Every structure is written in structure tokens, then in C-alpha cells.
Amino acid sequence: IQSLSSPLCLCQGILRGIRAIKGPEYKHSLAYNYVLDQFCKKQITGERYCLAQEEALYASHSYLCLLISTRQHMALYDIYHGKGQHDTEEMAGIVGLRLPAQPGGRAGRSEGREKTLIPHQRVVKSSRWT
Amino acid sequence: MLRNLVRFHNCLGHAFSPPTVCPRGQMFKLLSVKSYSIITERKKFYEDVSISHGEGGMFEINLDRRKLKTPGGKLFTAPNEALAIAVANEWDTQKDILKFYSMHMTTLCNTALDNPTFRSKDQMITAIIHVYNCTEIETEPPSLVELQNNEWDPVLNWIEDRYNVVIGSSTSILGPEIPQATMDTFRQHLGSYNFWSLTGLEYVITQLKSVVLAFALIDKHITVEQAVLLSRLEEEFQIGHWGNVEWAHDVDLYELRSRTAAGALFVHFSSESSTVKRKLMQD
């Protein structure tokens, strides 16, 4: 087994990861109590080499990696991921156009009809030179 | 590009529709691919998450007062407490919108419970053997060849010693000749895993694109970060030469790490069993 961080560092890292996700109430979460319980259980042994302790350390390292990687992936995903397809009204608004009002309905609400786009009406302020 | 296509395919294969516990009037975000509708996001519809004991020593997940179900309609059950808590934590950490694509442990459990491809253990082992990686070494540039030799040789030597097999590497696109004895050894080793562990192992192999790396990871010879680095070695080499693009390379890196870590944990939790035996106090 590759050399891993110390049990204390791993435990602190996992609890920090849980707090980053859950917020101030992280101490009431299932994972918090279970992680603390497992670290306490596995620390006391009369044996010189405890396989269970090594496996628990490895599982802790993997879980810490899972927590950190998922959080970082989601942070990048929220920044860079496309927001999906816009509807026609939103697309028109992006380029400075709006949908005309359809007969008997509001703009953009009738389906199956060909929509035409008209520019926004501009308000021209009178200047002192006219 | 091909790696991303394969990962996208895997995402579709594993990211099933959400559980059937679903109040009315919830907003969905649908991603329709071909004839399938895969729900990727949903508004959160519960407050508390807890676990409880079920039949046969299994653990169930409760969302408020309702029991979680798999996409196939079965009651969601986990074989041990550690796995149940890992899944419960995924549901508990969701904010206003449920993001199913970030819940890898739940996805793996759903796959193991539903077995949507209706495969037996033997069929899964055969599929893994067919996917067996032909470790290909690039021929140029020389610095990449040297990097691959330095990084991969210890892992290849380890697996040859550990399983008493012969694994070669090749610069040819056809790959090296793999002895039948090596295949038989791996087949026998895979047969010792239960169905849940095999599901997780197949997932790890699919993510890392390497049976060798998956075995090294599951046998705790390397960490998740090291396995991902070796899997992306050529990509890391190119990044070191041309620069890093956050919206592509970093997204790919963290997604691969989270999926691989989830798979490794899933195999670990599915194959462990623990009992407590107290020592007698000695006066």
C-alpha cells in the first residue's frame, strides 16, 4: 500500500469536505458521525500490523478524493457548462430583437406559426442642436 | 475526443432516470437522446435523509418518510452501512436542484440492483477480459517514451509479480501477444469477486481505460490520483508542453477522479465484511 497521509490529516480533510458541502450544520450529518466513529474504532489495536487499519486509511483517502473531486468538478461545471437551449423569446432578446404580438395572443405564445422579429423601438432624446 | 465520447456513453449507460419517489408538479430537466429520456436534474423534494435497517441485513435510504427506489422500481438497498451512508450523503448534500450526474455511488448501486443489461457474472468477466488493455507505448517524442517507461514500468512489474503473469507492452497498434495463461489467471481472479464488486470493477476499468491500472487501484497498490495520472499520462505530457485549458482539461481531470474514486470505494465497500470480536480481559 502506498504511503498515505496520516490518519489525523485524512480525518480532518474528510470532515472539512463535509463541512464545505453541508455548511454550518455539518455536525448533524450522517457522514460526520460515521467517519468520526470509524476513525475512533480503528485507532486502538494491540497488533503490530493491523490490516483493517490500513484498509480503513485507504478507503478514507479514496473518500476524501471523491469529496474534493466532486466539489471541484461541480464548481467548474457550474461555470463552464452550457445552460441549455433557449426558447425563441430569449434568443431574440439576446440579439436585441423581440417577438411581435400575435393576433389573439401574447408575443411568442402561439405555436406552429412563423414568428417574425422586429427591432426594439428606440427612444430618441431631443438634442439642443435640433 | 474518443475518451470524452466513451465517457458520455458511460454517463448515459449509468445515469438512469431518478427514483420513482416523486411528488407531482416537480420541474424536470430532460435530455432526450435517440428514443431515451434521461432526467439529469430535478428540483429537490425532500428535507431529511436517513438510513434504516431492512430485510436480510440490508440498509435502506429514506428521503423524509419515503423509501428510495431504483430507476427500475426496486427498493433501494445497500449491503452494508458504509455504502448506505455514502449514498445517503450524496442525497443529503444536494442543494435546491438534484444533480444526478454528481451522484456516482447512487448510480453504481442502481446499476448493481437493476442490472439493466441483464448480464450474468460470467458475461461480465468475459467482457472485462475482452477489454483487457493492450499497453501501448508511443514511439515519439522520445521524452514521452521515457516518461511512459518511468511511470508505467513499476506498475507493470508489480502486476506481473502479484499475479505471476506475463504482460508485455507494444509500439504496434495491434498490441502485444497476451498469453492464454495470463487470461486464465485474470479470469480466475475476477471470479472471486461478487456481482456488486464486479460492477464497480468494470466501472473503474471503463473510466481508466486500463485493466492493469484498475487492478493496481483495487489492490491498493496505487492511489486514485496516481491511477488517474497514469491513465491521462499522454494528456498530461501534452498539457505540460502546450498549456492547460481549464474548461476542458481540469473538468476532465476532476470528473475522472470523482468517478474513479467512487468506483474504487464501491468495490471496497462491496467486498468487505467486518465482525467485532472482543478480546478477553486478562488480570
CSV table of C-alpha atoms in Angstrom, one decimal, chain B residues 10-185:
chain,number,residue,atom,x,y,z
B,10,ASN,CA,-20.9,5.6,-20.0
B,11,CYS,CA,-22.8,8.5,-18.4
B,12,LEU,CA,-25.8,7.6,-20.4
B,13,GLY,CA,-25.5,3.9,-19.6
B,14,HIS,CA,-25.2,4.6,-15.9
B,15,ALA,CA,-27.2,7.7,-15.3
B,16,PHE,CA,-30.7,6.3,-15.2
B,17,SER,CA,-33.9,8.1,-14.5
B,18,PRO,CA,-34.3,9.2,-10.9
B,19,PRO,CA,-36.1,7.2,-8.3
B,20,THR,CA,-39.8,6.7,-8.5
B,21,VAL,CA,-40.3,8.5,-5.2
B,22,CYS,CA,-41.6,11.7,-6.9
B,23,PRO,CA,-44.3,14.1,-5.9
B,24,ARG,CA,-46.4,15.7,-8.5
B,25,GLY,CA,-45.7,19.0,-10.1
B,26,GLN,CA,-41.9,18.8,-9.9
B,27,MET,CA,-39.8,20.5,-12.5
B,28,PHE,CA,-37.7,18.3,-14.7
B,29,LYS,CA,-34.8,18.9,-17.0
B,30,LEU,CA,-34.9,16.4,-19.7
B,31,LEU,CA,-32.1,15.3,-22.0
B,32,SER,CA,-33.5,13.3,-24.9
B,33,VAL,CA,-31.1,11.1,-26.7
B,34,LYS,CA,-32.4,8.9,-29.5
B,35,SER,CA,-35.5,7.3,-28.1
B,36,TYR,CA,-34.5,7.6,-24.4
B,37,SER,CA,-35.4,10.3,-22.0
B,38,ILE,CA,-32.8,10.7,-19.3
B,39,ILE,CA,-33.6,13.1,-16.5
B,40,THR,CA,-30.4,14.9,-15.4
B,41,GLU,CA,-31.7,17.4,-12.9
B,42,ARG,CA,-34.8,17.8,-10.7
B,43,LYS,CA,-36.0,20.1,-8.1
B,44,LYS,CA,-35.3,18.9,-4.5
B,45,PHE,CA,-38.4,17.4,-3.0
B,46,TYR,CA,-37.2,16.3,0.5
B,47,GLU,CA,-35.7,17.8,3.6
B,48,ASP,CA,-34.1,15.0,5.6
B,49,VAL,CA,-32.2,11.9,4.6
B,50,SER,CA,-31.7,8.9,6.9
B,51,ILE,CA,-30.9,5.2,6.7
B,52,SER,CA,-32.7,2.3,8.2
B,53,HIS,CA,-32.3,-1.5,8.5
B,54,GLY,CA,-34.2,-3.5,6.0
B,55,GLU,CA,-34.8,-7.2,5.4
B,56,GLY,CA,-31.9,-9.6,5.3
B,57,GLY,CA,-29.5,-7.2,7.0
B,58,MET,CA,-29.7,-4.7,4.1
B,59,PHE,CA,-29.8,-0.9,4.6
B,60,GLU,CA,-32.4,1.4,3.1
B,61,ILE,CA,-32.3,5.1,2.3
B,62,ASN,CA,-35.2,7.3,3.4
B,63,LEU,CA,-36.0,10.7,1.9
B,64,ASP,CA,-38.2,12.2,4.6
B,65,ARG,CA,-40.7,9.4,5.1
B,66,ARG,CA,-40.4,7.8,1.7
B,67,LYS,CA,-38.0,5.0,0.8
B,68,LEU,CA,-35.7,5.5,-2.1
B,69,LYS,CA,-36.2,3.3,-5.1
B,70,THR,CA,-34.1,2.4,-8.1
B,71,PRO,CA,-35.0,3.6,-11.6
B,72,GLY,CA,-36.2,0.0,-12.2
B,73,GLY,CA,-38.7,0.4,-9.4
B,74,LYS,CA,-37.0,-1.9,-6.9
B,75,LEU,CA,-36.5,-0.9,-3.3
B,76,PHE,CA,-33.0,0.7,-3.0
B,77,THR,CA,-30.9,-1.5,-0.6
B,78,ALA,CA,-27.2,-1.4,0.3
B,79,PRO,CA,-25.4,-4.4,1.6
B,80,ASN,CA,-23.6,-2.6,4.4
B,81,GLU,CA,-23.7,0.6,6.5
B,82,ALA,CA,-20.7,2.3,4.9
B,83,LEU,CA,-22.2,2.1,1.4
B,84,ALA,CA,-25.6,3.2,2.7
B,85,ILE,CA,-24.1,6.3,4.4
B,86,ALA,CA,-22.0,7.2,1.3
B,87,VAL,CA,-25.2,7.1,-0.8
B,88,ALA,CA,-27.2,9.0,1.8
B,89,ASN,CA,-24.5,11.6,2.0
B,90,GLU,CA,-24.8,12.2,-1.8
B,91,TRP,CA,-28.5,12.8,-1.4
B,92,ASP,CA,-28.1,14.9,1.7
B,93,THR,CA,-25.5,17.2,0.1
B,94,GLN,CA,-27.8,18.2,-2.8
B,95,LYS,CA,-29.0,21.8,-2.8
B,96,ASP,CA,-32.1,23.1,-4.4
B,97,ILE,CA,-31.6,21.2,-7.6
B,98,LEU,CA,-30.8,17.5,-7.6
B,99,LYS,CA,-27.8,16.8,-9.9
B,100,PHE,CA,-27.9,13.1,-10.6
B,101,TYR,CA,-24.7,13.3,-12.7
B,102,SER,CA,-22.7,14.0,-9.5
B,103,MET,CA,-24.1,11.1,-7.5
B,104,HIS,CA,-21.8,8.3,-8.6
B,105,MET,CA,-22.2,6.0,-5.7
B,106,THR,CA,-26.0,6.1,-6.1
B,107,THR,CA,-25.6,5.4,-9.8
B,108,LEU,CA,-23.4,2.4,-9.2
B,109,CYS,CA,-25.8,0.9,-6.6
B,110,ASN,CA,-28.7,1.4,-9.1
B,111,THR,CA,-26.7,-0.5,-11.8
B,112,ALA,CA,-25.9,-3.3,-9.4
B,113,LEU,CA,-29.5,-3.6,-8.2
B,114,ASP,CA,-31.3,-3.3,-11.5
B,115,ASN,CA,-28.7,-5.0,-13.8
B,116,PRO,CA,-30.3,-3.2,-16.8
B,117,THR,CA,-28.2,-5.1,-19.3
B,118,PHE,CA,-29.3,-8.5,-17.8
B,119,ARG,CA,-25.8,-9.9,-17.7
B,120,SER,CA,-24.6,-12.7,-15.5
B,121,LYS,CA,-21.3,-12.7,-13.6
B,122,ASP,CA,-19.6,-14.8,-16.2
B,123,GLN,CA,-20.7,-12.5,-19.0
B,124,MET,CA,-19.2,-9.5,-17.1
B,125,ILE,CA,-15.9,-11.3,-16.6
B,126,THR,CA,-15.8,-12.2,-20.3
B,127,ALA,CA,-16.4,-8.5,-21.2
B,128,ILE,CA,-13.7,-7.4,-18.9
B,129,ILE,CA,-11.2,-9.8,-20.4
B,130,HIS,CA,-12.1,-8.6,-23.9
B,131,VAL,CA,-11.5,-5.0,-22.8
B,132,TYR,CA,-8.1,-6.1,-21.5
B,133,ASN,CA,-5.7,-3.3,-22.1
B,134,CYS,CA,-3.0,-3.6,-24.7
B,135,THR,CA,-0.5,-1.4,-23.1
B,136,GLU,CA,0.7,0.7,-25.9
B,137,ILE,CA,3.8,2.7,-25.8
B,138,GLU,CA,4.2,5.7,-28.0
B,139,THR,CA,7.2,5.8,-30.3
B,140,GLU,CA,7.7,9.5,-30.3
B,141,PRO,CA,8.6,12.0,-29.0
B,142,PRO,CA,11.4,10.4,-27.0
B,143,SER,CA,10.6,12.4,-23.9
B,144,LEU,CA,7.1,10.9,-23.8
B,145,VAL,CA,8.5,7.4,-24.3
B,146,GLU,CA,10.9,7.9,-21.4
B,147,LEU,CA,8.0,9.3,-19.2
B,148,GLN,CA,5.8,6.3,-20.0
B,149,ASN,CA,8.6,3.9,-19.3
B,150,ASN,CA,9.4,5.6,-16.0
B,151,GLU,CA,5.8,5.8,-14.8
B,152,TRP,CA,4.3,2.6,-16.2
B,153,ASP,CA,7.2,0.1,-15.6
B,154,PRO,CA,6.8,-0.1,-11.8
B,155,VAL,CA,3.1,-0.8,-12.2
B,156,LEU,CA,3.6,-3.5,-14.9
B,157,ASN,CA,6.4,-5.1,-12.8
B,158,TRP,CA,4.1,-5.1,-9.8
B,159,ILE,CA,1.2,-6.8,-11.5
B,160,GLU,CA,3.5,-9.4,-13.1
B,161,ASP,CA,4.8,-10.2,-9.6
B,162,ARG,CA,1.5,-10.0,-7.8
B,163,TYR,CA,-0.4,-12.3,-10.2
B,164,ASN,CA,2.6,-14.3,-11.6
B,165,VAL,CA,1.7,-13.4,-15.2
B,166,VAL,CA,3.4,-12.0,-18.3
B,167,ILE,CA,2.2,-8.7,-19.5
B,168,GLY,CA,4.0,-7.0,-22.4
B,169,SER,CA,3.8,-3.6,-24.0
B,170,SER,CA,3.9,-2.8,-27.6
B,171,THR,CA,4.5,0.1,-30.0
B,172,SER,CA,2.2,-1.5,-32.5
B,173,ILE,CA,-1.4,-0.7,-32.9
B,174,LEU,CA,-2.2,-4.4,-32.8
B,175,GLY,CA,-0.9,-4.7,-29.3
B,176,PRO,CA,1.3,-7.4,-27.8
B,177,GLU,CA,0.5,-11.2,-27.8
B,178,ILE,CA,-1.2,-11.9,-24.5
B,179,PRO,CA,-0.5,-15.5,-23.2
B,180,GLN,CA,-3.6,-17.6,-22.5
B,181,ALA,CA,-2.2,-18.4,-19.1
B,182,THR,CA,-2.4,-14.7,-18.2
B,183,MET,CA,-6.1,-14.5,-19.4
B,184,ASP,CA,-6.9,-17.6,-17.3
B,185,THR,CA,-5.3,-16.2,-14.2
